[in-house]
Amino acid sequence: MPASGEPVYWLGNDTLRVSAALFAENRRRLCQGLKAKCELVPKSVVVLQGGEQKQRYCTDTDVVFRQESFFHWAFGVIEADCYGAIHMDSGKAFLFVPKLPESYATWMGEIYPREHFKEKYAVDEVHYTSDVSKVVTAQQSSMLLSSRGLNTDSGSTCREASFEGISRYVSKTSIIHHCHLVCLFKIFCFSTTAMRHISFTCIRGSGHNCSVIYYGHPGAPNDKTIEDGDMGLFDMGGKYYCYTSYITCSFPANGKFRIVRVEENIVVTADGIELLTCVPRTVEEIEAFMPEGRDSSKSFSPVVCSDTF
């Protein structure tokens, strides 16, 4: 930090000075752009995860760290294992840094207090990474926004932020796939009940993929994009002490159930779409209907259905 007190990144002598105001402007532009393109609920919060420090294979030698680009663009932080959050309504910036053990000082040098990072990066608040969920909850936010998408140069996927407690919120990413929800399920199993293993390959289908019995296999690895209005099927279970749980449930991706009525053996939705009921069907009937799914115009032989919905 220069004598003027303005926070800058500077390595001394004739090296370039980069003001922290640049990243504040980037955050402002991010909020402005999201508000223009997304349907946001009040008090939405953007959460970004910085790069993680890695070791060289099985050794204790660190790979030279370089910050994750999106996180650096928004916060200018050079330290590893950090998170950042931006309150969309106020533009308030939060930085989350690791709480280091005392032994860190012996090997790595001084452990700085949170106030040090607040001044260094000119953010509104600094907390420890263990408090991400608590701080976000305090903002009374019902929607989190994070970054996810395909890097077309490398072919690799940019992953959204992940932290303990994220499953409590409605989370919007640029693209949400079935694999994202499988990931959240595994996190929930491990973090809440210490179930390290799952019972079987998770089946998380939506739309026509709900009809694939073993969806989730290598040829269709829970990779479909979830569309608004899709009905989701969750066929998953955790394993505890070699005992398996097995729970299957379905609900709409957008949380809105459409009105349905029963006409003999056919469930008819509010928009006139015919769906199978619990009435036993022949293999031929099911196979004829499932490939076309919601778009099917096929009908079935009359069977009286006494079940109610």
Steps between C-alpha positions, in 0.01 A plus 500: 500500500654835398541798729172650373311218670324387182490118485705380204676186389866596462824303511721804543752691292382543140230231508145585401255625763147360475238679707239307699249743349527298176345197668231708669406624154496143368260399777276796418492398133424141597198606707382731224528229235324235707213731584454574130495136389370292790173486688636548850318483828571779752820468702660251260866429572780405260742246649834422334764251605868575455771257397621226732859432598614163360797279579720323249351151484552326839772736627478796737642731232257771392425558134561870432160656557325719247159646585185385319429761233135584570569537871801721435300719261241565770722535808867524401592255776830311466461262796375143451191329641283813527138580420331825406141621508323803353160624618312584181279774646765696689818396317655415837807275466592218739831315503549167676852386591621174661543497877856376527634294792774642722748249356467679165716786630793266563516385141336770292542827688269752663130427535315819411176607669182550299539878514821465299309350205221754529748783451708314242207426267264786592198277569218571742538196724745214552406170663643150522409240239333290769240777533389532135159345562441699819587834339291432190208398719532828690438683172155335491566386146275238340705469180870449440663559164823332401704443186483177303561437132716343233835657410490458124879543472590213732180297493503499881209604720519794736352376828269701719586587859449220749489538876330341797138614514457601134218247455272718716468757227349530155818520293512642149791416273547566134424132432368238744545133415387181671859443618482821703209365703673165544799690639279685749347170610844350566607810693184478711555130578861552605463829686186420700520126568865414421386261224810488284353252252180502300287190453523487122561725202267794553211532256397863463282536194271771371262518208527195274805364687274403791396202286855360475526230767877526551549864408833614644714236331819603310306540176255744662679622814231730641601756239172642370429870548200553728230709336237715667188291556680163487385238747802370689554143618740440790593134539786509750612365833783524749687214666581499871710225663433281195122544538323650202221756484284525192263790441332607177302820460390739225425870487506778237828681441341842545312397813158555340257210477252528217136402552421143389184296467438130452298373205460125546854373461669818378628796696438817301694812596365853484645549154344180369806275514420133563723309740511141627333421832569222746266266313692189385606523138626255247860525390381593152294793629782640709759463223266669254444796728838566660715592195269790423438592864311825547456541125328166457164502324442129563210383712448185704227240521236595758577367846298612799722674755376528856810680624479867594767764469 
